[in-house]
mmCIF file of C-alpha atoms in Angstrom:
data_model
loop_
_atom_site.group_PDB
_atom_site.id
_atom_site.type_symbol
_atom_site.label_atom_id
_atom_site.label_comp_id
_atom_site.label_asym_id
_atom_site.label_seq_id
_atom_site.Cartn_x
_atom_site.Cartn_y
_atom_site.Cartn_z
ATOM 1 C CA UNK N 1 0.017 0.018 -0.028
ATOM 2 C CA UNK N 2 1.977 2.923 -1.304
ATOM 3 C CA UNK N 3 0.995 6.560 -1.327
ATOM 4 C CA UNK N 4 -2.345 5.966 -3.087
ATOM 5 C CA UNK N 5 -4.162 9.041 -1.503
ATOM 6 C CA UNK N 6 -6.137 8.839 1.644
ATOM 7 C CA UNK N 7 -8.079 5.716 2.483
ATOM 8 C CA UNK N 8 -10.814 5.445 5.110
ATOM 9 C CA UNK N 9 -9.567 3.590 8.194
ATOM 10 C CA UNK N 10 -12.325 1.031 7.866
ATOM 11 C CA UNK N 11 -11.173 -0.023 4.386
ATOM 12 C CA UNK N 12 -7.601 -0.427 5.492
ATOM 13 C CA UNK N 13 -8.525 -2.291 8.556
ATOM 14 C CA UNK N 14 -10.833 -4.672 6.507
ATOM 15 C CA UNK N 15 -7.923 -5.431 4.038
ATOM 16 C CA UNK N 16 -5.409 -6.083 6.859
ATOM 17 C CA UNK N 17 -7.758 -8.264 8.692
ATOM 18 C CA UNK N 18 -8.512 -10.454 5.629
ATOM 19 C CA UNK N 19 -4.962 -10.842 4.779
ATOM 20 C CA UNK N 20 -2.896 -10.709 7.978
ATOM 21 C CA UNK N 21 -2.802 -14.436 8.626
ATOM 22 C CA UNK N 22 -0.890 -15.075 5.410
ATOM 23 C CA UNK N 23 0.854 -11.695 4.946
ATOM 24 C CA UNK N 24 4.621 -11.932 4.781
ATOM 25 C CA UNK N 25 5.576 -8.354 3.522
ATOM 26 C CA UNK N 26 3.810 -5.048 4.149
ATOM 27 C CA UNK N 27 4.813 -1.774 2.628
ATOM 28 C CA UNK N 28 2.641 0.820 4.197
ATOM 29 C CA UNK N 29 2.609 4.379 3.008
ATOM 30 C CA UNK N 30 -1.056 5.695 3.052
ATOM 31 C CA UNK N 31 -2.660 8.201 5.274
ATOM 32 C CA UNK N 32 -5.999 7.182 6.858
ATOM 33 C CA UNK N 33 -8.661 9.145 8.819
ATOM 34 C CA UNK N 34 -8.399 8.177 11.685
ATOM 35 C CA UNK N 35 -4.846 6.779 11.946
ATOM 36 C CA UNK N 36 -4.626 2.885 11.709
ATOM 37 C CA UNK N 37 -2.670 0.999 14.398
ATOM 38 C CA UNK N 38 -0.603 -1.271 12.136
ATOM 39 C CA UNK N 39 1.197 -2.966 15.113
ATOM 40 C CA UNK N 40 -2.086 -3.936 16.750
ATOM 41 C CA UNK N 41 -3.571 -5.471 13.675
ATOM 42 C CA UNK N 42 -0.409 -7.250 12.111
ATOM 43 C CA UNK N 43 1.109 -8.442 15.520
ATOM 44 C CA UNK N 44 1.461 -12.078 16.567
ATOM 45 C CA UNK N 45 1.357 -12.987 12.826
ATOM 46 C CA UNK N 46 3.644 -14.310 10.127
ATOM 47 C CA UNK N 47 4.949 -10.897 8.853
ATOM 48 C CA UNK N 48 8.622 -10.941 7.878
ATOM 49 C CA UNK N 49 9.101 -7.476 6.376
ATOM 50 C CA UNK N 50 7.345 -4.271 7.476
ATOM 51 C CA UNK N 51 8.009 -0.923 5.993
ATOM 52 C CA UNK N 52 6.064 1.998 7.342
ATOM 53 C CA UNK N 53 6.139 5.558 5.963
ATOM 54 C CA UNK N 54 4.586 8.933 6.611
ATOM 55 C CA UNK N 55 2.594 7.660 9.565
ATOM 56 C CA UNK N 56 2.777 7.694 13.404
ATOM 57 C CA UNK N 57 3.455 4.818 15.594
ATOM 58 C CA UNK N 58 2.112 5.110 19.209
ATOM 59 C CA UNK N 59 1.363 2.970 22.199
ATOM 60 C CA UNK N 60 3.650 0.030 21.589
ATOM 61 C CA UNK N 61 2.801 -2.957 23.861
ATOM 62 C CA UNK N 62 5.402 -5.614 23.241
ATOM 63 C CA UNK N 63 3.463 -8.194 25.288
ATOM 64 C CA UNK N 64 0.480 -8.058 22.814
ATOM 65 C CA UNK N 65 1.863 -6.404 19.633
ATOM 66 C CA UNK N 66 4.638 -9.097 19.192
ATOM 67 C CA UNK N 67 6.224 -9.861 15.863
ATOM 68 C CA UNK N 68 7.629 -13.301 16.179
ATOM 69 C CA UNK N 69 8.688 -13.694 12.468
ATOM 70 C CA UNK N 70 9.821 -10.079 11.505
ATOM 71 C CA UNK N 71 13.274 -9.861 10.149
ATOM 72 C CA UNK N 72 13.110 -6.400 8.362
ATOM 73 C CA UNK N 73 11.804 -3.162 9.843
ATOM 74 C CA UNK N 74 11.973 0.226 7.989
ATOM 75 C CA UNK N 75 10.511 3.431 9.426
ATOM 76 C CA UNK N 76 10.673 6.389 7.061
ATOM 77 C CA UNK N 77 9.406 9.808 7.929
ATOM 78 C CA UNK N 78 7.447 8.185 10.958
ATOM 79 C CA UNK N 79 6.525 9.880 14.154
ATOM 80 C CA UNK N 80 7.431 7.738 17.043
ATOM 81 C CA UNK N 81 8.603 8.343 20.656
ATOM 82 C CA UNK N 82 11.875 7.079 21.928
ATOM 83 C CA UNK N 83 10.145 4.648 24.298
ATOM 84 C CA UNK N 84 7.904 3.208 21.618
ATOM 85 C CA UNK N 85 10.944 2.693 19.382
ATOM 86 C CA UNK N 86 12.824 0.824 21.952
ATOM 87 C CA UNK N 87 9.751 -1.295 22.813
ATOM 88 C CA UNK N 88 9.105 -2.162 19.196
ATOM 89 C CA UNK N 89 12.575 -3.655 18.841
ATOM 90 C CA UNK N 90 12.105 -5.597 21.900
ATOM 91 C CA UNK N 91 8.854 -6.930 20.223
ATOM 92 C CA UNK N 92 10.817 -8.294 17.281
ATOM 93 C CA UNK N 93 12.944 -11.244 18.731
ATOM 94 C CA UNK N 94 14.224 -12.287 15.177
ATOM 95 C CA UNK N 95 14.885 -8.652 13.719
ATOM 96 C CA UNK N 96 17.888 -8.649 11.444
ATOM 97 C CA UNK N 97 17.610 -5.397 9.593
ATOM 98 C CA UNK N 98 16.573 -1.935 10.825
ATOM 99 C CA UNK N 99 16.292 1.173 8.639
ATOM 100 C CA UNK N 100 15.380 4.668 10.118
ATOM 101 C CA UNK N 101 15.023 7.477 7.650
ATOM 102 C CA UNK N 102 14.192 10.840 8.904
ATOM 103 C CA UNK N 103 11.991 9.731 11.813
ATOM 104 C CA UNK N 104 10.504 12.232 14.233
ATOM 105 C CA UNK N 105 11.558 10.796 17.574
ATOM 106 C CA UNK N 106 9.677 12.311 20.570
ATOM 107 C CA UNK N 107 11.936 12.513 23.645
ATOM 108 C CA UNK N 108 10.800 13.471 27.114
ATOM 109 C CA UNK N 109 12.480 16.313 29.067
ATOM 110 C CA UNK N 110 14.121 13.816 31.282
ATOM 111 C CA UNK N 111 15.344 11.637 28.526
ATOM 112 C CA UNK N 112 18.309 13.008 26.395
ATOM 113 C CA UNK N 113 19.502 9.578 25.180
ATOM 114 C CA UNK N 114 17.926 7.338 22.702
ATOM 115 C CA UNK N 115 18.969 3.728 23.497
ATOM 116 C CA UNK N 116 18.089 0.796 21.245
ATOM 117 C CA UNK N 117 18.931 -2.793 21.931
ATOM 118 C CA UNK N 118 18.444 -5.935 19.839
ATOM 119 C CA UNK N 119 20.587 -9.052 20.022
ATOM 120 C CA UNK N 120 19.762 -10.196 16.531
ATOM 121 C CA UNK N 121 20.222 -6.993 14.415
ATOM 122 C CA UNK N 122 22.778 -7.483 11.670
ATOM 123 C CA UNK N 123 22.210 -4.535 9.255
ATOM 124 C CA UNK N 124 21.437 -0.924 10.519
ATOM 125 C CA UNK N 125 20.798 2.048 8.196
ATOM 126 C CA UNK N 126 20.186 5.409 9.864
ATOM 127 C CA UNK N 127 19.531 8.540 7.820
ATOM 128 C CA UNK N 128 18.660 12.226 8.691
ATOM 129 C CA UNK N 129 18.430 11.756 12.380
ATOM 130 C CA UNK N 130 19.274 14.717 14.811
ATOM 131 C CA UNK N 131 19.801 13.505 18.480
ATOM 132 C CA UNK N 132 22.039 14.454 21.419
ATOM 133 C CA UNK N 133 22.955 10.888 22.328
ATOM 134 C CA UNK N 134 22.256 7.799 20.194
ATOM 135 C CA UNK N 135 23.310 4.252 21.605
ATOM 136 C CA UNK N 136 22.876 1.099 19.647
ATOM 137 C CA UNK N 137 23.461 -2.257 21.360
ATOM 138 C CA UNK N 138 23.615 -5.439 19.477
ATOM 139 C CA UNK N 139 25.836 -8.490 19.483
ATOM 140 C CA UNK N 140 25.321 -9.442 15.893
ATOM 141 C CA UNK N 141 25.938 -6.357 13.868
ATOM 142 C CA UNK N 142 27.592 -6.774 10.583
ATOM 143 C CA UNK N 143 26.692 -3.602 8.626
ATOM 144 C CA UNK N 144 26.465 -0.029 9.915
ATOM 145 C CA UNK N 145 25.660 2.930 7.680
ATOM 146 C CA UNK N 146 25.069 6.464 9.048
ATOM 147 C CA UNK N 147 24.092 9.223 6.593
ATOM 148 C CA UNK N 148 23.251 12.791 6.831
ATOM 149 C CA UNK N 149 22.844 12.863 10.619
ATOM 150 C CA UNK N 150 23.561 15.413 13.359
ATOM 151 C CA UNK N 151 24.616 13.617 16.684
ATOM 152 C CA UNK N 152 26.377 14.734 19.635
ATOM 153 C CA UNK N 153 27.278 11.301 20.752
ATOM 154 C CA UNK N 154 26.910 8.070 18.914
ATOM 155 C CA UNK N 155 27.913 4.647 20.497
ATOM 156 C CA UNK N 156 27.908 1.117 19.117
ATOM 157 C CA UNK N 157 28.030 -1.536 21.806
ATOM 158 C CA UNK N 158 28.459 -5.192 21.075
ATOM 159 C CA UNK N 159 30.848 -7.938 20.066
ATOM 160 C CA UNK N 160 33.340 -7.660 17.245
ATOM 161 C CA UNK N 161 31.131 -8.757 14.546
ATOM 162 C CA UNK N 162 30.953 -5.563 12.453
ATOM 163 C CA UNK N 163 32.306 -6.059 8.886
ATOM 164 C CA UNK N 164 30.997 -2.986 7.112
ATOM 165 C CA UNK N 165 30.989 0.550 8.290
ATOM 166 C CA UNK N 166 29.990 3.590 6.300
ATOM 167 C CA UNK N 167 29.438 7.055 7.268
ATOM 168 C CA UNK N 168 28.772 10.089 5.088
ATOM 169 C CA UNK N 169 27.837 13.650 5.755
ATOM 170 C CA UNK N 170 27.473 13.134 9.303
ATOM 171 C CA UNK N 171 28.155 15.718 12.148
ATOM 172 C CA UNK N 172 29.105 13.906 15.443
ATOM 173 C CA UNK N 173 31.277 15.114 18.326
ATOM 174 C CA UNK N 174 31.942 11.729 19.871
ATOM 175 C CA UNK N 175 31.844 8.580 17.835
ATOM 176 C CA UNK N 176 32.550 5.198 19.554
ATOM 177 C CA UNK N 177 32.430 1.948 17.659
ATOM 178 C CA UNK N 178 35.626 0.506 19.207
ATOM 179 C CA UNK N 179 34.115 -2.579 20.794
ATOM 180 C CA UNK N 180 32.909 -3.831 17.435
ATOM 181 C CA UNK N 181 35.823 -3.300 14.915
ATOM 182 C CA UNK N 182 38.044 -6.455 15.270
ATOM 183 C CA UNK N 183 36.495 -8.018 12.189
ATOM 184 C CA UNK N 184 35.859 -4.973 9.994
ATOM 185 C CA UNK N 185 36.461 -5.543 6.247
ATOM 186 C CA UNK N 186 35.098 -2.181 4.844
ATOM 187 C CA UNK N 187 35.469 1.316 6.154
ATOM 188 C CA UNK N 188 33.904 4.068 3.989
ATOM 189 C CA UNK N 189 34.041 7.559 5.408
ATOM 190 C CA UNK N 190 33.160 10.605 3.509
ATOM 191 C CA UNK N 191 32.188 14.353 4.316
ATOM 192 C CA UNK N 192 33.113 13.915 7.936
ATOM 193 C CA UNK N 193 35.124 15.682 10.593
ATOM 194 C CA UNK N 194 36.607 13.753 13.491
ATOM 195 C CA UNK N 195 39.429 14.019 15.967
ATOM 196 C CA UNK N 196 42.232 11.792 14.529
ATOM 197 C CA UNK N 197 43.319 10.190 17.788
ATOM 198 C CA UNK N 198 39.818 8.942 18.425
ATOM 199 C CA UNK N 199 39.409 7.602 14.820
ATOM 200 C CA UNK N 200 42.678 5.922 14.956
ATOM 201 C CA UNK N 201 41.899 4.225 18.330
ATOM 202 C CA UNK N 202 38.725 2.897 16.692
ATOM 203 C CA UNK N 203 40.086 1.542 13.494
ATOM 204 C CA UNK N 204 43.707 0.449 14.354
ATOM 205 C CA UNK N 205 42.609 -2.924 15.546
ATOM 206 C CA UNK N 206 40.926 -3.759 12.150
ATOM 207 C CA UNK N 207 43.745 -5.901 10.922
ATOM 208 C CA UNK N 208 41.264 -7.755 8.500
ATOM 209 C CA UNK N 209 40.290 -4.642 6.656
ATOM 210 C CA UNK N 210 40.173 -5.002 2.882
ATOM 211 C CA UNK N 211 38.679 -1.663 1.767
ATOM 212 C CA UNK N 212 39.316 1.822 3.120
ATOM 213 C CA UNK N 213 37.756 4.841 1.674
ATOM 214 C CA UNK N 214 38.625 8.320 3.235
ATOM 215 C CA UNK N 215 36.988 11.073 1.120
ATOM 216 C CA UNK N 216 36.681 14.604 2.156
ATOM 217 C CA UNK N 217 37.525 13.708 5.711
ATOM 218 C CA UNK N 218 38.967 16.307 8.031
ATOM 219 C CA UNK N 219 40.971 15.462 11.198
ATOM 220 C CA UNK N 220 40.823 18.233 13.676
ATOM 221 C CA UNK N 221 43.640 17.510 15.876
ATOM 222 C CA UNK N 222 46.330 15.995 13.650
ATOM 223 C CA UNK N 223 49.077 18.256 12.478
ATOM 224 C CA UNK N 224 51.163 15.791 10.548
ATOM 225 C CA UNK N 225 48.652 14.298 8.184
ATOM 226 C CA UNK N 226 48.019 10.549 7.722
ATOM 227 C CA UNK N 227 50.940 8.669 6.181
ATOM 228 C CA UNK N 228 50.814 5.695 4.108
ATOM 229 C CA UNK N 229 52.992 3.864 6.549
ATOM 230 C CA UNK N 230 50.264 3.932 9.035
ATOM 231 C CA UNK N 231 47.754 2.442 6.445
ATOM 232 C CA UNK N 232 50.139 -0.232 5.420
ATOM 233 C CA UNK N 233 51.207 -1.278 8.754
ATOM 234 C CA UNK N 234 47.643 -1.288 10.322
ATOM 235 C CA UNK N 235 45.879 -2.939 7.454
ATOM 236 C CA UNK N 236 48.011 -5.604 5.843
ATOM 237 C CA UNK N 237 45.194 -7.230 4.032
ATOM 238 C CA UNK N 238 43.970 -4.003 2.367
ATOM 239 C CA UNK N 239 43.178 -4.557 -1.352
ATOM 240 C CA UNK N 240 41.038 -1.441 -2.275
ATOM 241 C CA UNK N 241 42.203 2.035 -1.124
ATOM 242 C CA UNK N 242 40.387 5.186 -1.921
ATOM 243 C CA UNK N 243 41.788 8.602 -0.969
ATOM 244 C CA UNK N 244 40.894 12.109 -1.797
ATOM 245 C CA UNK N 245 43.845 14.441 -2.124
ATOM 246 C CA UNK N 246 43.708 17.547 0.191
ATOM 247 C CA UNK N 247 46.339 20.191 0.799
ATOM 248 C CA UNK N 248 45.313 22.212 3.856
ATOM 249 C CA UNK N 249 47.617 24.883 5.541
ATOM 250 C CA UNK N 250 50.477 23.632 3.401
ATOM 251 C CA UNK N 251 50.070 20.108 4.730
ATOM 252 C CA UNK N 252 49.144 17.158 2.558
ATOM 253 C CA UNK N 253 46.696 14.679 4.013
ATOM 254 C CA UNK N 254 47.702 11.129 3.509
ATOM 255 C CA UNK N 255 51.393 11.897 3.242
ATOM 256 C CA UNK N 256 54.057 9.715 1.755
ATOM 257 C CA UNK N 257 56.210 9.226 4.825
ATOM 258 C CA UNK N 258 57.526 5.763 5.440
ATOM 259 C CA UNK N 259 58.755 2.929 3.147
ATOM 260 C CA UNK N 260 56.178 0.142 3.629
ATOM 261 C CA UNK N 261 54.332 -0.955 0.553
ATOM 262 C CA UNK N 262 50.716 -1.703 0.166
ATOM 263 C CA UNK N 263 51.295 -5.194 -1.059
ATOM 264 C CA UNK N 264 47.713 -6.373 -1.560
ATOM 265 C CA UNK N 265 46.198 -3.337 -2.938
ATOM 266 C CA UNK N 266 44.857 -4.159 -6.403
ATOM 267 C CA UNK N 267 42.435 -1.258 -6.745
ATOM 268 C CA UNK N 268 43.349 2.358 -6.100
ATOM 269 C CA UNK N 269 40.855 5.320 -6.298
ATOM 270 C CA UNK N 270 42.153 8.784 -6.041
ATOM 271 C CA UNK N 271 40.521 12.141 -6.254
ATOM 272 C CA UNK N 272 40.884 15.776 -5.488
ATOM 273 C CA UNK N 273 38.731 18.708 -4.540
ATOM 274 C CA UNK N 274 41.129 21.339 -5.739
ATOM 275 C CA UNK N 275 43.832 20.249 -8.172
ATOM 276 C CA UNK N 276 47.384 21.658 -8.111
ATOM 277 C CA UNK N 277 50.808 20.583 -9.330
ATOM 278 C CA UNK N 278 51.459 18.396 -6.292
ATOM 279 C CA UNK N 279 48.626 16.060 -7.211
ATOM 280 C CA UNK N 280 50.621 14.309 -9.993
ATOM 281 C CA UNK N 281 53.538 13.670 -7.773
ATOM 282 C CA UNK N 282 51.208 12.251 -5.179
ATOM 283 C CA UNK N 283 49.655 9.837 -7.675
ATOM 284 C CA UNK N 284 53.110 8.722 -8.873
ATOM 285 C CA UNK N 285 54.308 7.994 -5.397
ATOM 286 C CA UNK N 286 51.097 6.074 -4.516
ATOM 287 C CA UNK N 287 51.640 3.893 -7.748
ATOM 288 C CA UNK N 288 55.170 3.008 -6.556
ATOM 289 C CA UNK N 289 53.888 1.932 -3.223
ATOM 290 C CA UNK N 290 51.338 -0.498 -4.754
ATOM 291 C CA UNK N 291 53.378 -3.116 -6.605
ATOM 292 C CA UNK N 292 50.577 -5.387 -7.344
ATOM 293 C CA UNK N 293 48.082 -2.795 -8.685
ATOM 294 C CA UNK N 294 45.616 -3.755 -11.398
ATOM 295 C CA UNK N 295 43.333 -0.739 -11.676
ATOM 296 C CA UNK N 296 43.403 2.995 -10.804
ATOM 297 C CA UNK N 297 40.474 5.329 -10.882
ATOM 298 C CA UNK N 298 40.948 8.985 -10.821
ATOM 299 C CA UNK N 299 38.138 11.218 -9.730
ATOM 300 C CA UNK N 300 38.027 15.003 -10.243
ATOM 301 C CA UNK N 301 36.017 17.905 -9.772
ATOM 302 C CA UNK N 302 36.052 20.605 -12.563
ATOM 303 C CA UNK N 303 34.344 23.876 -11.996
ATOM 304 C CA UNK N 304 32.113 25.332 -14.711
ATOM 305 C CA UNK N 305 33.855 28.709 -14.832
ATOM 306 C CA UNK N 306 37.337 27.501 -15.321
ATOM 307 C CA UNK N 307 40.105 30.052 -15.345
ATOM 308 C CA UNK N 308 42.971 29.820 -17.921
ATOM 309 C CA UNK N 309 45.293 28.771 -14.992
ATOM 310 C CA UNK N 310 42.919 25.909 -13.978
ATOM 311 C CA UNK N 311 42.814 24.713 -17.572
ATOM 312 C CA UNK N 312 46.587 24.770 -17.708
ATOM 313 C CA UNK N 313 46.948 22.748 -14.527
ATOM 314 C CA UNK N 314 44.389 20.230 -15.745
ATOM 315 C CA UNK N 315 46.058 19.845 -19.056
ATOM 316 C CA UNK N 316 49.518 19.465 -17.392
ATOM 317 C CA UNK N 317 48.031 16.790 -15.053
ATOM 318 C CA UNK N 318 46.570 14.806 -17.971
ATOM 319 C CA UNK N 319 49.780 14.917 -19.815
ATOM 320 C CA UNK N 320 51.825 13.761 -16.712
ATOM 321 C CA UNK N 321 49.429 10.923 -15.998
ATOM 322 C CA UNK N 322 49.577 9.602 -19.711
ATOM 323 C CA UNK N 323 53.508 9.559 -19.342
ATOM 324 C CA UNK N 324 53.333 8.009 -15.965
ATOM 325 C CA UNK N 325 51.007 5.212 -16.990
ATOM 326 C CA UNK N 326 53.415 4.241 -19.828
ATOM 327 C CA UNK N 327 55.465 2.861 -17.063
ATOM 328 C CA UNK N 328 52.514 0.884 -15.783
ATOM 329 C CA UNK N 329 51.123 -0.733 -18.936
ATOM 330 C CA UNK N 330 49.529 -3.673 -16.795
ATOM 331 C CA UNK N 331 47.396 -1.232 -14.808
ATOM 332 C CA UNK N 332 43.951 -0.219 -16.075
ATOM 333 C CA UNK N 333 43.288 3.459 -15.895
ATOM 334 C CA UNK N 334 39.898 5.154 -15.588
ATOM 335 C CA UNK N 335 38.930 8.880 -15.261
ATOM 336 C CA UNK N 336 35.708 9.984 -13.725
ATOM 337 C CA UNK N 337 35.221 13.910 -13.696
ATOM 338 C CA UNK N 338 32.281 15.915 -12.573
#
């Protein structure tokens, strides 16, 4: 049932009552007058996937509105209290996937923290949430994606089962996922500012990491940049590396200090926000440090109103890359400009 205009509550209730005993998937995005309590109607049934959008969820009673078979829950643009959200997860003993997109979470004056707990959750996607403190506790988490969120504090508590961690365009003062990173295979961070020492403490134990993407990331307290030596030593199994070149206050992020090679890296993605003459040299040195490279992808941002100087820099860079890649004929080269 998806955005088909307003239905009468009696029509929706009649349809749900008729189908609920055999219903496995429900995508509910229709306004009714008055509001229909989906949980009360579909609880204690065989529902496995439930997606609710542009509705309100109130008065959750896990003892009566239990979802014994539910594995996937999505709440998009839904109004719900922090207490009801917590109780709803408690009512889903087999829940594996949780998606929260721009929910309106009501918090009482005495409650500044939203705490969610589910021992079975494996995949969590959170988008467009603004909270003071957000705590997730699960012992089975494998994938976590935070997008376009504003959080004072975010904590992930659980065992070291996390394999995929992505965060993009998120504002957070204190981020803590340290308990869960021992088995991380993918870290994808973009449009993000964090204190380097905290970030390093979180990811340095991720020795099984296979893909690392740091794109438009600012480290507030690190004056020496992040060198390739640190990446090579901390992540010996890394085979996919993505870095966006940045020169800030005369300092190059992802510097070339050290001598350790990235022996297992086969795919290299490099990009810039503002191109200059140092970028070509940076690319060349990275190629030298990846002896088993098979593919390199270069991403670039080209402004619409280009000055003559910018055109010259781009032309010079293109020529230098062409010359450079003659030394690496076995490496596939791809350019993506926007």
